[in-house]
CSV table of C-alpha atoms and ligand atoms in Angstrom, one decimal:
chain,number,residue,atom,x,y,z
Y,1434,MET,CA,0.0,0.0,0.0
Y,1435,ASN,CA,1.4,3.4,-1.0
Y,1436,TYR,CA,1.5,6.5,1.3
Y,1437,PRO,CA,0.1,9.0,2.0
Y,1438,THR,CA,-3.0,7.1,2.6
Y,1439,PRO,CA,-6.6,8.5,2.6
Y,1440,HIS,CA,-6.6,8.9,6.4
Y,1441,ILE,CA,-3.0,9.4,7.3
Y,1442,LYS,CA,-0.7,12.0,5.7
Y,1443,ALA,CA,2.8,10.9,6.8
Y,1444,THR,CA,5.8,8.7,5.8
Y,1445,PRO,CA,6.9,5.4,7.3
Y,1446,GLU,CA,9.8,7.1,9.0
Y,1447,ASP,CA,7.3,9.2,10.9
Y,1448,PHE,CA,6.2,6.2,13.0
Y,1449,GLY,CA,7.9,4.1,15.6
Y,1450,GLN,CA,7.5,0.3,15.4
Y,1451,THR,CA,4.9,0.5,18.2
Y,1452,VAL,CA,1.9,2.8,18.0
Y,1453,LEU,CA,-0.2,3.4,21.1
Y,1454,MET,CA,-3.9,4.0,20.2
Y,1455,PRO,CA,-6.4,5.8,22.5
Y,1456,GLY,CA,-9.8,6.4,21.0
Y,1457,ASP,CA,-9.7,10.1,21.5
Y,1458,PRO,CA,-7.5,12.5,19.5
Y,1459,LEU,CA,-7.2,14.9,22.5
Y,1460,ARG,CA,-6.0,12.0,24.6
Y,1461,SER,CA,-3.4,11.3,22.0
Y,1462,LYS,CA,-2.2,14.9,22.3
Y,1463,TYR,CA,-2.2,14.6,26.1
Y,1464,ILE,CA,0.0,11.5,26.0
Y,1465,ALA,CA,2.4,13.2,23.6
Y,1466,ASP,CA,2.6,16.3,25.8
Y,1467,HIS,CA,3.0,14.5,29.1
Y,1468,PHE,CA,4.8,11.3,28.5
Y,1469,LEU,CA,6.9,11.6,25.3
Y,1470,GLU,CA,10.1,13.4,24.9
Y,1471,ASN,CA,10.3,15.7,21.8
Y,1472,PRO,CA,6.9,14.8,20.4
Y,1473,VAL,CA,6.3,15.8,16.8
Y,1474,LEU,CA,2.9,15.9,15.2
Y,1475,VAL,CA,3.1,13.4,12.3
Y,1476,ASN,CA,-0.6,13.2,11.2
Y,1477,ASN,CA,-3.6,15.5,11.6
Y,1478,VAL,CA,-6.0,14.4,8.9
Y,1479,ARG,CA,-9.5,14.8,10.2
Y,1480,GLY,CA,-8.0,16.0,13.5
Y,1481,VAL,CA,-6.8,12.5,14.3
Y,1482,GLN,CA,-3.7,13.6,15.9
Y,1483,GLY,CA,-0.6,11.3,15.6
Y,1484,TYR,CA,2.6,12.1,17.5
Y,1485,THR,CA,6.0,10.4,17.5
Y,1486,GLY,CA,8.6,11.0,20.2
Y,1487,THR,CA,10.8,9.0,22.5
Y,1488,TYR,CA,10.2,7.3,25.8
Y,1489,LYS,CA,13.3,6.1,27.7
Y,1490,GLY,CA,15.2,6.4,24.4
Y,1491,VAL,CA,12.7,4.3,22.4
Y,1492,LYS,CA,10.8,5.8,19.4
Y,1493,VAL,CA,7.1,5.5,20.2
Y,1494,SER,CA,4.1,6.9,18.4
Y,1495,VAL,CA,0.6,7.7,19.6
Y,1496,MET,CA,-2.3,8.2,17.4
Y,1497,ALA,CA,-6.1,8.1,17.9
Y,1498,SER,CA,-8.3,5.3,16.5
Y,1499,GLY,CA,-11.6,7.1,16.8
Y,1500,MET,CA,-14.6,5.1,18.1
Y,1501,GLY,CA,-15.8,1.7,16.9
Y,1502,MET,CA,-14.5,-1.0,14.7
Y,1503,PRO,CA,-14.9,0.7,11.3
Y,1504,SER,CA,-12.7,3.5,12.5
Y,1505,ILE,CA,-9.9,1.5,14.1
Y,1506,GLY,CA,-10.2,-0.9,11.1
Y,1507,ILE,CA,-9.2,2.0,8.8
Y,1508,TYR,CA,-6.3,3.3,10.9
Y,1509,SER,CA,-4.8,0.0,11.8
Y,1510,HIS,CA,-5.0,-1.1,8.1
Y,1511,GLU,CA,-3.1,1.9,7.0
Y,1512,LEU,CA,-0.5,1.8,9.8
Y,1513,TYR,CA,0.2,-1.8,9.2
Y,1514,ASN,CA,0.2,-1.8,5.4
Y,1515,ALA,CA,1.5,1.6,4.4
Y,1516,TYR,CA,3.6,2.8,7.3
Y,1517,GLY,CA,5.4,-0.4,8.4
Y,1518,VAL,CA,4.1,-0.3,11.9
Y,1519,GLN,CA,4.6,-3.7,13.7
Y,1520,ASN,CA,2.7,-3.3,17.0
Y,1521,ILE,CA,-0.5,-1.5,17.8
Y,1522,LEU,CA,-1.3,-1.2,21.5
Y,1523,ARG,CA,-4.9,0.0,22.0
Y,1524,ILE,CA,-5.3,1.9,25.3
Y,1525,GLY,CA,-9.0,2.4,25.9
Y,1526,SER,CA,-11.7,2.4,28.4
Y,1527,ALA,CA,-14.3,-0.4,28.9
Y,1528,GLY,CA,-17.4,-1.2,30.9
Y,1529,ALA,CA,-17.0,-4.2,33.2
Y,1530,ILE,CA,-19.8,-6.7,33.2
Y,1531,GLN,CA,-18.4,-9.1,35.9
Y,1532,PRO,CA,-19.2,-8.1,39.5
Y,1533,ASP,CA,-15.6,-8.8,40.7
Y,1534,ILE,CA,-13.9,-6.3,38.3
Y,1535,ASN,CA,-13.6,-2.8,39.8
Y,1536,LEU,CA,-13.4,0.7,38.5
Y,1537,LYS,CA,-9.9,1.6,37.5
Y,1538,ASP,CA,-8.8,-2.0,37.1
Y,1539,ILE,CA,-6.9,-2.7,33.9
Y,1540,VAL,CA,-8.4,-5.4,31.6
Y,1541,MET,CA,-6.1,-7.0,29.1
Y,1542,ALA,CA,-7.9,-8.5,26.1
Y,1543,MET,CA,-6.4,-11.9,25.4
Y,1544,GLY,CA,-9.4,-12.5,23.2
Y,1545,ALA,CA,-11.9,-10.1,21.6
Y,1546,SER,CA,-15.3,-11.6,21.0
Y,1547,SER,CA,-17.7,-9.6,19.0
Y,1548,ASP,CA,-21.3,-9.0,18.0
Y,1549,SER,CA,-20.1,-7.2,14.8
Y,1550,ALA,CA,-20.3,-8.2,11.2
Y,1551,TRP,CA,-17.0,-6.4,10.5
Y,1552,GLY,CA,-15.0,-9.6,10.2
Y,1553,ARG,CA,-17.3,-11.1,7.5
Y,1554,GLN,CA,-15.0,-9.5,4.9
Y,1555,PHE,CA,-12.5,-12.2,5.5
Y,1556,HIS,CA,-14.9,-14.9,4.3
Y,1557,LEU,CA,-14.0,-17.5,6.9
Y,1558,ALA,CA,-16.1,-20.7,6.8
Y,1559,GLY,CA,-16.3,-20.9,10.6
Y,1560,THR,CA,-15.7,-18.9,13.8
Y,1561,PHE,CA,-12.4,-17.1,13.9
Y,1562,SER,CA,-11.1,-16.2,17.4
Y,1563,PRO,CA,-9.5,-12.7,17.3
Y,1564,ILE,CA,-6.6,-12.9,19.8
Y,1565,CYS,CA,-3.9,-10.6,20.9
Y,1566,SER,CA,-0.2,-11.0,20.4
Y,1567,TYR,CA,1.3,-13.2,23.1
Y,1568,GLU,CA,4.5,-11.3,23.0
Y,1569,MET,CA,2.7,-8.0,23.6
Y,1570,LEU,CA,0.5,-9.5,26.3
Y,1571,HIS,CA,3.5,-11.0,28.1
Y,1572,ALA,CA,5.3,-7.6,28.1
Y,1573,ALA,CA,2.1,-5.8,29.3
Y,1574,VAL,CA,1.6,-8.3,32.1
Y,1575,GLN,CA,5.2,-7.8,33.2
Y,1576,SER,CA,4.8,-4.0,33.0
Y,1577,ALA,CA,1.6,-4.1,35.1
Y,1578,GLU,CA,3.3,-6.3,37.7
Y,1579,GLU,CA,6.2,-3.8,37.9
Y,1580,ALA,CA,3.8,-0.9,38.3
Y,1581,GLY,CA,1.8,-2.7,41.0
Y,1582,ALA,CA,-1.4,-2.2,38.8
Y,1583,VAL,CA,-4.5,-4.3,39.4
Y,1584,TYR,CA,-5.1,-6.1,36.1
Y,1585,ARG,CA,-7.1,-8.9,34.6
Y,1586,VAL,CA,-6.4,-10.9,31.5
Y,1587,GLY,CA,-9.3,-12.6,29.6
Y,1588,ASN,CA,-12.0,-12.2,27.0
Y,1589,ILE,CA,-13.7,-9.0,26.2
Y,1590,LEU,CA,-16.6,-8.0,24.0
Y,1591,SER,CA,-16.1,-5.6,21.1
Y,1592,SER,CA,-19.6,-4.3,20.5
Y,1593,ASP,CA,-21.0,-2.3,17.7
Y,1594,ALA,CA,-23.4,-0.5,20.0
Y,1595,PHE,CA,-22.8,1.7,23.0
Y,1596,TYR,CA,-26.5,2.4,23.5
Y,1597,TYR,CA,-28.7,-0.7,23.1
Y,1598,ASP,CA,-32.4,-0.4,22.4
Y,1599,ASP,CA,-33.5,-2.0,25.6
Y,1600,GLU,CA,-33.8,0.8,28.1
Y,1601,GLY,CA,-30.8,2.8,27.0
Y,1602,ILE,CA,-28.4,0.2,28.3
Y,1603,PRO,CA,-25.5,-0.3,29.2
Y,1604,GLU,CA,-27.3,0.2,32.5
Y,1605,SER,CA,-29.9,-2.6,32.2
Y,1606,LEU,CA,-27.3,-5.2,31.1
Y,1607,ASP,CA,-30.0,-7.1,29.3
Y,1608,SER,CA,-28.2,-7.1,26.0
Y,1609,VAL,CA,-25.0,-8.5,27.3
Y,1610,LYS,CA,-26.3,-11.0,29.9
Y,1611,THR,CA,-25.4,-13.9,27.5
Y,1612,TRP,CA,-21.8,-12.6,27.2
Y,1613,GLN,CA,-21.6,-12.2,30.9
Y,1614,LYS,CA,-22.5,-15.8,31.4
Y,1615,MET,CA,-19.6,-16.7,29.1
Y,1616,GLY,CA,-17.2,-14.9,31.4
Y,1617,ILE,CA,-16.6,-11.9,29.2
Y,1618,MET,CA,-14.8,-9.3,31.4
Y,1619,ALA,CA,-15.9,-6.0,29.8
Y,1620,ILE,CA,-17.3,-4.3,26.8
Y,1621,GLU,CA,-15.5,-1.9,24.5
Y,1622,MET,CA,-15.9,-1.2,20.8
Y,1623,GLU,CA,-12.6,-1.7,18.9
Y,1624,SER,CA,-10.4,-4.6,19.7
Y,1625,ALA,CA,-11.9,-7.4,17.5
Y,1626,ALA,CA,-11.3,-5.4,14.3
Y,1627,LEU,CA,-7.8,-4.5,15.5
Y,1628,TYR,CA,-7.0,-8.2,16.2
Y,1629,LEU,CA,-8.5,-9.3,12.9
Y,1630,ASN,CA,-6.3,-6.8,11.0
Y,1631,ALA,CA,-3.2,-7.9,12.9
Y,1632,ALA,CA,-3.9,-11.5,12.1
Y,1633,ARG,CA,-4.6,-10.8,8.4
Y,1634,PHE,CA,-1.5,-8.7,7.9
Y,1635,HIS,CA,0.8,-10.8,10.2
Y,1636,LYS,CA,1.3,-8.0,12.7
Y,1637,ASN,CA,0.9,-7.6,16.4
Y,1638,ALA,CA,-1.9,-6.1,18.5
Y,1639,LEU,CA,-3.0,-5.8,22.0
Y,1640,CYS,CA,-5.8,-4.0,23.8
Y,1641,ILE,CA,-5.6,-2.9,27.4
Y,1642,CYS,CA,-8.5,-0.9,28.9
Y,1643,THR,CA,-9.1,1.0,32.1
Y,1644,VAL,CA,-12.5,0.1,33.6
Y,1645,SER,CA,-14.4,3.4,33.4
Y,1646,ASP,CA,-17.9,1.9,34.0
Y,1647,GLN,CA,-19.0,-0.9,36.3
Y,1648,LEU,CA,-22.2,-1.9,34.6
Y,1649,VAL,CA,-23.3,-4.5,37.1
Y,1650,ARG,CA,-23.1,-2.1,40.0
Y,1651,HIS,CA,-23.9,1.1,38.1
Y,1652,GLU,CA,-20.6,2.7,39.1
Y,1653,TYR,CA,-18.9,5.2,36.9
Y,1654,LEU,CA,-15.6,7.1,37.1
Y,1655,THR,CA,-15.8,10.9,37.3
Y,1656,ALA,CA,-13.9,12.8,34.6
Y,1657,GLU,CA,-11.1,13.4,37.1
Y,1658,GLU,CA,-10.9,9.7,38.0
Y,1659,ARG,CA,-10.8,8.7,34.4
Y,1660,GLN,CA,-7.6,10.8,34.1
Y,1661,THR,CA,-5.8,9.2,37.0
Y,1662,GLY,CA,-6.8,5.6,36.1
Y,1663,PHE,CA,-5.7,6.3,32.6
Y,1664,GLU,CA,-2.2,7.5,33.7
Y,1665,GLU,CA,-1.4,4.1,35.3
Y,1666,MET,CA,-2.4,2.4,32.1
Y,1667,MET,CA,-0.2,4.8,30.1
Y,1668,LYS,CA,2.8,3.8,32.1
Y,1669,VAL,CA,2.1,0.2,31.5
Y,1670,ALA,CA,1.7,0.8,27.8
Y,1671,LEU,CA,4.9,2.8,27.5
Y,1672,GLU,CA,6.9,0.3,29.4
Y,1673,THR,CA,5.4,-2.4,27.1
Y,1674,ALA,CA,6.6,-0.5,24.1
Y,1675,VAL,CA,10.1,-0.3,25.6
Y,1676,LYS,CA,10.1,-4.1,26.2
Y,1677,LEU,CA,9.0,-4.8,22.7
Y,1678,GLU,CA,11.9,-2.9,21.3
Y,1679,LYS,CA,14.5,-5.2,22.9
D,63,HPA,N1,-19.8,0.0,26.3
D,63,HPA,C1,-19.0,0.1,25.3
D,63,HPA,N2,-17.8,0.7,25.3
D,63,HPA,C2,-17.4,1.3,26.5
D,63,HPA,C3,-18.2,1.2,27.6
D,63,HPA,C4,-19.4,0.5,27.5
D,63,HPA,O1,-20.2,0.4,28.5
D,63,HPA,N3,-17.5,1.9,28.6
D,63,HPA,C5,-16.4,2.3,28.1
D,63,HPA,N4,-16.3,1.9,26.8
């Protein structure tokens, strides 16, 4: 695939081998400003800010994915195929649907189940299991242990909907009860597409999320708490990027 691409105006040299991907472009800028040394804006198409700088001497990029599978599908496709990116580490937020997972915990998606039709494009004659990169997961678990973070590793649900028709859920949980019974830890909206693209293009991906909503107990982080919880995950993500470079 040639560059520039329809959604990223940059060159392969502009990106590190690992790209951290929050959903929100402003969060991407916050990470660049607060955690990277010498950050340079490398993409700003549609305001989807991408920055590259260094962390502990390692070249690391951060660029937003937008919300939902179609959006992360586009950005991961272009990063993997036109810009030579090897590792995409999604750093998101998620709604926990198990009672024993708490606000601010980090969930690491070993697998990403989905209610989406996005993966049908691959014409698979069965059920493909979108899974993360073991190497990235191993590095992230090590980094979480070092940071003393509370984390869980397991299956998550990448959903196409944030608001379900039954009573403006997530609150009612009705739409996700069956997933809850299968031990799904939390819901978010991007990982399955990211993992499918990584599989298809022989690249690496991992999603780690801070729990911002506890949907069983109806608990929600305040804007301020979202920030603090997020900073711990950021450290885990950046240390993961450093480990992947070695
Ligand atoms: N649903 C989907 N995505 C989310 C949620 C949720 O409840 N919370 C944070 N991201």
